[in-house]
Amino acid sequence: MAELVLGIETSCDETAAAVVAGGRRILSNIVASQVNMHRRYGGVVPEIASREHVAAILPVIDSALGEAQVRLSDITAVAVAYGPGLVGSLLVGVSAAKALAFAGGLPLIGVNHIEGHIYANFLAHADVKPPLVCLTVSGGHTDLLYIPEVGTYRMLGCTRDDAAGEAFDKVGRVMGLPYPAGPAIDRLAVDGDPQAVALPRALSEGLDFSFSGLKTAGINYLHNAKQKGEQVNQADFAASLQEAIVDVLVDKTMQAAKHLGVNQVIMSGGVAANTRLRWRMEQATNAAGMSLFYPPIELCTDNAAMIASAGYFRYVRGERAPLSLNAIPDLRLHNDEGI
Ligand code: KG4
Ligand code: ZN
């Protein structure tokens, strides 16, 4: 039987555990979302997130083992996301993983959360093969990476301020949409005109991103309309905001992919669930003769199967984390920094 890795993920507001066989076959993938708890505050409250993780972590791990029909003694290694993320949240998963590894005499594998998002593609598609360019877009990150071979990461560009998902969520909040607003904007935009509202596309030079100017411009537009008593067409505004974000993401990803001469582009993270981003990136990669891969929606957003998969490939490379493993809230994914 293939090696079974128990993955644990608690970096933000989802408590998740999964069992994955041989790095690619998902036997269970349990996600307990706290989103209803944070919704009333319009965003994630770190202290509440930590407390919720403490309450959920053991039942979630039990469910992951139960659904996979395995016991702890069947598990080969325990993999845990130890950063980047909220320190109090990460610590719950890291502590649980260390306790299980110690109690079960199992190897402990530390996984970078962003690397996990990338591996969601390896879980979903057998044909993903470096060299490739990867766009990881979530509520906390906007990273453009060059992956010349499995396990090697070169950061090409990242956001200088807000993440792409943050721009969706924060402008969406002012639109009156529940947190997280990304999926609701995606749905509203279907009936809207993406050219209806003129919004800025920031940082045309280089491969870094910046979304705070767009966020401010979007919020100002909504406030001005409110002051003048004007009704904003939600669908048109949603489509315009989404287009401003998608334009920049597609443009920079394609610039990087063409410059590096890769044949594959992959996307990961919660924003990779966006319909328009998927469609526009599909058009752009097709036109350039490249293949595009992205995970199914349930593997785009935070989950532990992706952590188990990334952990498995670290395990087979002989990597082990010490039981002194700590949470690193600003952990980077970059080979020069030891990853
Ligand atoms: O990867 P993820 O679950 O958590 C982080 O690591 O941050 O990503 C959550 C983010 C949120 O900002 C949410 O609004 C965004 O992903 N998101 C979307 C869509 N689905 C989730 N943004 C745009 N369109 C979507 N369909
Ligand atoms: Zn994430």
Coordinates of C-alpha atoms in Angstrom, one line a residue, residues 68-327:
A68 CA -10.2 7.3 5.2
Q69 CA -10.9 4.1 7.2
V70 CA -7.4 4.1 8.7
R71 CA -5.9 4.4 12.2
L72 CA -3.0 6.5 13.3
S73 CA -0.8 3.4 13.3
D74 CA -1.4 3.1 9.5
I75 CA -0.1 6.6 8.8
T76 CA 3.5 7.0 7.5
A77 CA 4.1 10.6 8.3
V78 CA 2.3 13.7 9.6
A79 CA 2.6 16.9 7.5
V80 CA 1.5 20.3 8.8
A81 CA 1.4 23.8 7.4
Y82 CA 3.7 25.9 9.6
G83 CA 3.4 29.2 7.7
P84 CA 2.6 31.7 6.3
G85 CA -0.5 32.6 8.2
L86 CA -1.9 33.8 11.5
V87 CA 0.5 32.8 14.2
G88 CA -2.1 31.7 16.8
S89 CA -4.0 29.7 14.2
L90 CA -0.8 28.0 12.8
L91 CA 0.3 27.1 16.3
V92 CA -2.8 24.9 16.9
G93 CA -2.1 22.8 13.8
V94 CA 1.6 22.6 14.5
S95 CA 1.1 21.6 18.1
A96 CA -1.4 18.9 17.1
A97 CA 0.9 17.6 14.4
K98 CA 3.8 17.5 16.8
A99 CA 1.8 15.7 19.5
L100 CA 0.6 13.0 17.0
A101 CA 4.0 12.5 15.5
F102 CA 5.5 12.1 19.0
A103 CA 2.8 9.8 20.2
G104 CA 2.8 7.7 17.1
G105 CA 6.6 7.7 16.6
L106 CA 6.0 9.2 13.1
P107 CA 8.1 11.5 11.0
L108 CA 7.0 15.2 11.1
I109 CA 7.0 17.2 7.9
G110 CA 6.7 21.0 7.8
V111 CA 5.0 22.4 4.7
N112 CA 4.7 25.9 3.4
H113 CA 1.1 26.8 3.0
I114 CA 1.7 28.3 -0.5
E115 CA 3.6 25.2 -1.5
G116 CA 0.4 23.3 -0.5
H117 CA -1.7 25.4 -2.8
I118 CA 0.7 24.6 -5.7
Y119 CA 0.5 20.9 -4.9
A120 CA -3.3 21.0 -5.3
N121 CA -2.5 21.0 -9.0
F122 CA -0.4 17.8 -8.6
L123 CA -3.3 16.2 -6.8
A124 CA -5.8 17.2 -9.5
H125 CA -3.8 16.6 -12.7
A126 CA -1.3 13.9 -13.7
D127 CA 0.1 16.0 -16.6
V128 CA 1.4 19.0 -14.5
K129 CA 5.2 19.0 -15.2
P130 CA 7.8 21.7 -14.5
P131 CA 9.3 23.9 -15.9
L132 CA 6.2 26.0 -15.3
V133 CA 5.0 29.4 -14.1
C134 CA 2.5 29.4 -11.1
L135 CA 0.2 32.1 -10.0
T136 CA -1.0 31.7 -6.4
V137 CA -3.8 34.0 -5.6
S138 CA -5.6 33.9 -2.3
G139 CA -7.0 36.1 0.5
G140 CA -3.5 36.5 1.9
H141 CA -1.2 36.0 -1.1
T142 CA -0.5 37.0 -4.7
D143 CA 2.7 35.2 -5.7
L144 CA 4.0 34.6 -9.2
L145 CA 6.5 31.8 -9.1
Y146 CA 8.8 30.1 -11.5
I147 CA 9.1 26.3 -10.8
P148 CA 12.0 25.0 -13.0
E149 CA 11.7 21.5 -11.4
V150 CA 9.6 19.8 -8.7
G151 CA 10.5 21.3 -5.3
T152 CA 12.3 24.4 -6.6
Y153 CA 10.7 27.8 -6.4
R154 CA 11.8 31.1 -7.7
M155 CA 9.7 34.1 -6.7
L156 CA 9.2 36.3 -9.7
G157 CA 6.8 38.8 -8.2
C158 CA 4.4 39.3 -5.3
T159 CA 2.0 41.9 -4.0
R160 CA 3.4 45.0 -2.5
D161 CA 0.3 45.6 -0.4
D162 CA -3.1 43.9 -0.5
A163 CA -3.6 40.4 -1.9
A164 CA -5.9 39.9 -4.9
G165 CA -8.5 38.1 -2.6
E166 CA -8.3 41.0 -0.2
A167 CA -9.2 43.4 -2.9
F168 CA -12.3 41.3 -3.7
D169 CA -13.2 41.0 0.0
K170 CA -12.7 44.6 1.1
V171 CA -14.4 46.3 -1.8
G172 CA -17.2 43.6 -1.6
R173 CA -17.7 44.4 2.0
V174 CA -18.5 48.1 1.1
M175 CA -20.8 46.7 -1.6
G176 CA -22.7 45.1 1.3
L177 CA -21.7 41.5 0.4
P178 CA -21.0 38.9 3.1
Y179 CA -17.4 37.8 3.8
P180 CA -15.6 36.5 1.8
A181 CA -17.0 38.5 -1.1
G182 CA -14.9 36.9 -3.9
P183 CA -17.5 34.2 -4.8
A184 CA -20.4 36.6 -4.6
I185 CA -18.6 39.1 -6.9
D186 CA -17.9 36.2 -9.3
R187 CA -21.6 35.4 -9.5
L188 CA -22.8 39.1 -9.8
A189 CA -20.3 39.8 -12.5
V190 CA -21.8 37.3 -14.9
D191 CA -24.6 39.8 -15.7
G192 CA -22.4 42.9 -15.6
D193 CA -20.4 44.9 -18.1
P194 CA -16.7 44.8 -17.3
Q195 CA -16.1 48.2 -19.0
A196 CA -19.0 50.0 -17.2
V197 CA -16.8 51.5 -14.4
A198 CA -13.3 52.8 -15.1
L199 CA -11.0 51.4 -12.4
P200 CA -7.2 51.5 -12.3
R201 CA -4.7 48.8 -13.3
A202 CA -1.7 49.3 -11.0
L203 CA 2.0 48.7 -11.6
S204 CA 2.3 48.2 -15.3
E205 CA 6.1 47.7 -15.0
G206 CA 7.7 44.6 -13.5
L207 CA 6.1 41.5 -12.1
D208 CA 5.1 42.8 -8.7
F209 CA 1.4 43.5 -8.0
S210 CA -0.4 46.2 -6.1
F211 CA -4.1 46.2 -5.3
S212 CA -4.5 48.8 -2.6
G213 CA -5.0 51.6 -5.2
L214 CA -7.7 49.7 -6.9
K215 CA -9.3 48.9 -3.5
T216 CA -9.3 52.6 -2.6
A217 CA -10.6 53.6 -6.0
G218 CA -13.4 51.0 -5.8
I219 CA -14.4 52.1 -2.3
N220 CA -14.3 55.8 -3.2
Y221 CA -16.6 55.1 -6.2
L222 CA -19.1 53.4 -4.0
H223 CA -18.9 56.2 -1.3
N224 CA -19.3 59.0 -3.9
A225 CA -22.3 57.3 -5.4
K226 CA -23.9 56.9 -2.0
Q227 CA -23.3 60.6 -1.1
K228 CA -24.9 61.7 -4.3
G229 CA -27.8 59.3 -3.7
E230 CA -27.0 57.4 -6.9
Q231 CA -27.8 53.7 -7.3
V232 CA -24.8 51.6 -8.2
N233 CA -25.5 48.7 -10.6
Q234 CA -24.0 45.9 -8.5
A235 CA -23.5 43.6 -11.5
D236 CA -21.7 46.3 -13.6
F237 CA -19.5 47.3 -10.6
A238 CA -18.7 43.7 -9.7
A239 CA -17.7 42.9 -13.4
S240 CA -15.6 46.1 -13.6
L241 CA -13.8 45.4 -10.3
Q242 CA -13.2 41.7 -11.3
E243 CA -11.9 42.8 -14.7
A244 CA -9.4 45.2 -13.2
I245 CA -8.0 42.4 -11.0
V246 CA -8.1 39.7 -13.7
D247 CA -6.4 42.0 -16.3
V248 CA -3.3 42.5 -14.1
L249 CA -3.1 38.8 -13.0
V250 CA -3.3 37.5 -16.6
D251 CA -1.0 40.2 -18.0
K252 CA 1.8 39.6 -15.6
T253 CA 1.5 35.8 -15.6
M254 CA 1.7 35.7 -19.4
Q255 CA 4.6 38.2 -19.4
A256 CA 6.5 35.8 -17.1
A257 CA 5.5 32.6 -18.9
K258 CA 6.6 34.0 -22.3
H259 CA 9.8 35.5 -21.0
L260 CA 10.8 32.1 -19.4
G261 CA 9.6 30.1 -22.4
V262 CA 7.6 27.6 -20.4
N263 CA 4.8 25.4 -21.9
Q264 CA 2.7 25.2 -18.7
V265 CA 1.0 27.7 -16.5
I266 CA -0.8 26.7 -13.3
M267 CA -3.0 28.6 -10.9
S268 CA -3.8 27.9 -7.3
G269 CA -5.4 29.6 -4.2
G270 CA -8.9 30.7 -3.5
V271 CA -9.0 33.3 -6.2
A272 CA -8.1 30.7 -8.8
A273 CA -11.7 29.6 -8.3
N274 CA -12.8 32.8 -10.1
T275 CA -14.7 32.0 -13.4
R276 CA -13.5 35.1 -15.3
L277 CA -9.8 34.6 -14.3
R278 CA -10.0 30.9 -15.4
W279 CA -11.6 31.9 -18.7
R280 CA -9.3 34.8 -19.5
M281 CA -6.1 32.8 -18.5
E282 CA -7.4 29.9 -20.7
Q283 CA -7.7 32.3 -23.7
A284 CA -4.3 33.8 -23.1
T285 CA -2.4 30.5 -22.7
N286 CA -4.3 28.9 -25.7
A287 CA -3.2 31.9 -27.9
A288 CA 0.4 31.4 -26.7
G289 CA 0.3 27.6 -27.3
M290 CA 0.7 26.8 -23.5
S291 CA -1.4 24.5 -21.3
L292 CA -3.2 25.8 -18.3
F293 CA -4.0 23.8 -15.1
Y294 CA -6.0 24.8 -12.0
P295 CA -7.5 22.6 -9.3
P296 CA -11.2 22.0 -8.8
I297 CA -12.8 24.6 -6.5
E298 CA -12.7 22.5 -3.4
L299 CA -8.9 22.1 -3.8
C300 CA -8.4 25.9 -4.7
T301 CA -9.5 27.1 -1.3
D302 CA -7.7 26.1 1.9
N303 CA -7.6 22.3 2.6
A304 CA -5.3 19.7 4.1
A305 CA -5.1 17.3 1.1
M306 CA -2.8 19.8 -0.5
I307 CA -0.6 19.9 2.6
A308 CA -0.5 16.1 2.8
S309 CA 0.5 16.0 -0.9
A310 CA 3.3 18.6 -0.6
G311 CA 4.3 16.8 2.6
Y312 CA 4.5 13.4 0.9
F313 CA 7.0 14.7 -1.7
R314 CA 9.1 16.3 1.0
Y315 CA 8.9 12.9 2.9
V316 CA 10.2 10.9 -0.1
R317 CA 13.1 13.4 -0.5
G318 CA 14.1 12.5 3.1
E319 CA 13.1 15.8 4.7
R320 CA 12.0 15.8 8.3
A321 CA 11.1 18.6 10.7
P322 CA 12.3 18.5 14.3
L323 CA 9.8 18.3 17.1
S324 CA 10.9 21.9 17.9
L325 CA 9.1 23.0 14.7
N326 CA 7.5 26.4 15.2
A327 CA 4.9 28.5 13.4

